[in-house]
Amino acid sequence: MPRTAGKRALLAGAAIAFLWTAQGHAQAPAAPATPSADGLQKDEMYMEADEVVREDDAGRTTANGNIEVRYNGRTLRADKLVYDDKTGVIHAYGHIVVVNADGSSEYADEMVLDEDMRAGVALGFSARLQENVKIAAASAAKRNENIEELNKAIYTPCEICAKDGSPKTPTWSIAAERVVRDKKRRIVYYRNARFRLFGVSVLYLPVFWHADPAADRTSGFLVPKASVSDRRGVSYEQPYYWAFSPSADLIISPQINSKIAPFLNGELRKRFYSGDVDIRFGYTHARDFDGKGNEIVGTSTDRSYILGRGAFRIDDKWLWGFTAERSSDDLIFDKYEVGKVYVSRGPYVADDRRLISQLYTIRQDERSYFSVAAMSIQGLRPGTIDPVTGFAFGENDRVFPVIGPLIEGHYEPAPKILGGRLRVHTSAVVLSREQSQTDLTQRLPGLDSARATGEVDWRRAFTSSGGLRFEPFVNVRADAYRLDDILTGVGSATRSDDMSRALATAGVDVTYPVFKRIKDATIVLEPVLQVAASPNAKQVVIGRDPTTGEKIYLNEDSVAFEFDETTLFRPNKFPGYDLYEDGVRLNVAGRAGVMWDDGRRANFLLGRSFRTEENAVFSDRSGLRSKASDWIVAADAQPMRGVSMFARARLDNDTLDIHRLEAGANVYNKHGNGFVRYLTDDFDINGVKRENLDVGGEIYIGKNYGVSVYGNRDLTRDAWVIRDYGVFYRDDCLRVDVIYRREDTIIGRLLPSESVSVRLTLATLGGSFR
C-alpha cells in the first residue's frame, strides 16, 4: 500500500516499526492527488514483508518473507532484503524478481542494487524482455540504467518450457562468453558467440551484435539470403542495417556470386517533418551474361537500377511527391533476383514490367480534388527473339510518350442542384512522343497531342414506396485538341490539326430489388436497367488502316479497356477521354444473391448491352461493337468457412463461346492454404491470345513442418513460366524455407534455369532483405 514519506524514511527503523502491523503490512494514508499506474507519486516507495528488523547501531534494516518493494515504476520481490542506510545499498536474496515499467522482468538468486535499483550485480541471472525474448547468465552486472553485462549467457526468443512445464531446448539461440546490452544505443553485443539450432552449434562468431528487442530501430546485420542456381552459381547476400540518424537509415546488401560479378543492393530511407523518402538502388560493373551465367562477348560496363519514391505534406490539403524508376538493363531484376519491383510507389502506376518516373502535387479536401503531374515510362518487356542470336530486342522507349503536364480537377458543391448532386470535372494533358509506334523498322516522327476538357455531371435519385428506384443523370462535356506530327502515310511527312467537340449523355438507371426470407437465408433479386442516349460524337481521327480502310482513332487513355460487370453500367464505357460512346443504348442485367445467417453467401450477375446502331469506335476484342453486345457473367461464393470462389466471363453474343474468362478459388484451414487462378482471353490488349494458370499453396505436416508449391503456366505456349517446390519448418520463433525453382520460359537472353534458395526468418532478428 502507498506511503507518502521518502524511501529512506520508510526504510529507517523507527518509521518502519511504527507504520507496520503485526503481519508486516504498511498502512495507507490518503491517496496522492495524481498517482501513477501503481498508485505512487514520483520518489514514493511502497514496501511490505512478513517481518522487518531495524538495527539502529549498524544503520541496517532487514526484511524477511514475501517482500515486495515498489519505487518509480519498478517492483522488487525477494525472500530477504537488507538495506544499508550509510551506503544506500540494497542486498536481496532468494527468488528475486524485478519487474520494470516497460513490462520486462529480471530474475536472480542473489542481487546487490544501489538505492535507485538501477545498478548492481546478480548471480543466477535471467530476464524476460519484449517480444518474449529470454536472456540467462551465470552472473550479471548492471552498470547503470542503460548498461547490462552478462557472463556465460544465452539469448533466445523461443519457448524454453514445454506445455507440461518441463525444460525444452529452444529452436535457436545465441550463446556467448560475454554479452553486453546497451539500452541507450539499443544494441546487444556478443563476444565469442555461437549460433545454436535445435541445440547444435552451427556458426561461431568472435564478435556479433543485433538490435535490442526493446528497440524500434538500430544498426546491425539482417538475416542473410543464400541460393544456388545455374544462372549465378552459389549466391550469398548479407544485408546490413545502419541507423545513422534518428530520422534516416540505410540497408547495404552485397550479393556475392560464384559465376558472375558481385552485385550491390541498397535502400536509403529518410523521414522529414513533412514526409519521407525511400530509395532502393543496385549497382555492378560487369559484362552481360546469359541464363547459364556465361559472359557475353563485350566490354564491362556499369549496370544499375533505382526504385525511389518520396511524398511530402505542404499543409493539411496539399502534398507533393515523386517516383524515380529506371534500370540500365531490361532484365537486371530477373538476373539478380531483385524483388518487389513492379509495385505502386505513387498515384500513377505503369503496366507490369514497365517503370514509371513521376513528379506530382495534389490538393484534396472534402469537396474538391486537384492534381498536376508529369511522368515518363521505361519498358522492360522483351520483344521477339532472334532465332540466330537467341537474343530479344526490348521495348523501344522512344515510342512511349512523355506526359506532362497532366492536370485533373474535381469539385462537388455542397448544396443540391435541382434536388441532386452535381460534380464538375476538369482535365488537361500534353503528350510528347519521339518515335511513331506504327512502324518500328523506320524512325518516323511520333504523334504529339494536347487536350483540355471541362465536364459537368448531374445525378438524382427517386425511390418509390414500393422500392422502385429511379436515378436520372445528365453529363455534358467539352474537349479541345491540338495534334502535331500526324503521319500522312507518305514517308515521314506529317501534318497538324486542331479540333474541338461538345459531348453529352442523358439517361436513367432503374433498379427494383426484392428480397425473401427462407429459413436461415435471405434471397435478394434485383433487375437493373440503364437507358442512355448521346448525339453522334465527333471522334478524333488520326488516319486510316491501309489494309482495311477503317478509321484510326486517337486512343491514348483507353487501350486497357475491358467490358465486364464493372463497366456494364457506365454511361460512357471508355475509361479515358479520347474515345466517347455515343448513340442510344440499353444496358440490362439481373442480379441475384443469397446470404446465410452463418456467413455463407453467393452472388450472380448476368447482363449485356444493346444499341440502335453498330459502333465501330469499339475494337473487335471489346465485345461491344455490334448492336447486341457479348454476354457478361459474374459470380462469387463463399460456400463454407475458409473457402471462396469467383468467376467472370464474357460470352459471344451469338454462339456463347467464351471470349474471356477469369476464375479462381481460395482455401485455408488449419491444415494449410491454397489458391488457383485461371485466365483465358482471345485477344488481350496486345492483340494476342492469352491463357494462363496460377496455382499455389501450403500444406502443414504436423505442427511444425510443411510443403509449399507454386506454379505459373503459360497454356498458350504449353510451358511453365515458374515452378516452385518447397519444404519448410516453422515454430513460434523460426521459419526456414528451402525452395527449388525452375524457370522454363525464355525471357530475352535468359535461358531456362534452376535454383535452390534458403529463406530464414528469425523472431526478433527479422527476415531476408527485400
Short mmCIF file of C-alpha atoms in Angstrom, two decimals, residues 670-672 699-707 728-730:
data_model
loop_
_atom_site.label_atom_id
_atom_site.label_comp_id
_atom_site.label_asym_id
_atom_site.label_seq_id
_atom_site.Cartn_x
_atom_site.Cartn_y
_atom_site.Cartn_z
CA LYS A 670 -5.70 -25.48 -40.01
CA HIS A 671 -4.15 -27.96 -42.43
CA GLY A 672 -2.92 -25.36 -44.93
CA ILE A 699 0.18 -28.00 -46.63
CA TYR A 700 1.09 -28.34 -42.97
CA ILE A 701 2.50 -31.71 -41.91
CA GLY A 702 2.14 -31.97 -38.20
CA LYS A 703 2.64 -28.91 -36.03
CA ASN A 704 5.95 -27.63 -37.43
CA TYR A 705 6.61 -28.99 -40.92
CA GLY A 706 5.04 -28.34 -44.29
CA VAL A 707 5.43 -28.30 -48.05
CA PHE A 728 9.61 -25.54 -44.54
CA TYR A 729 9.89 -25.72 -40.78
CA ARG A 730 8.14 -23.22 -38.56
#
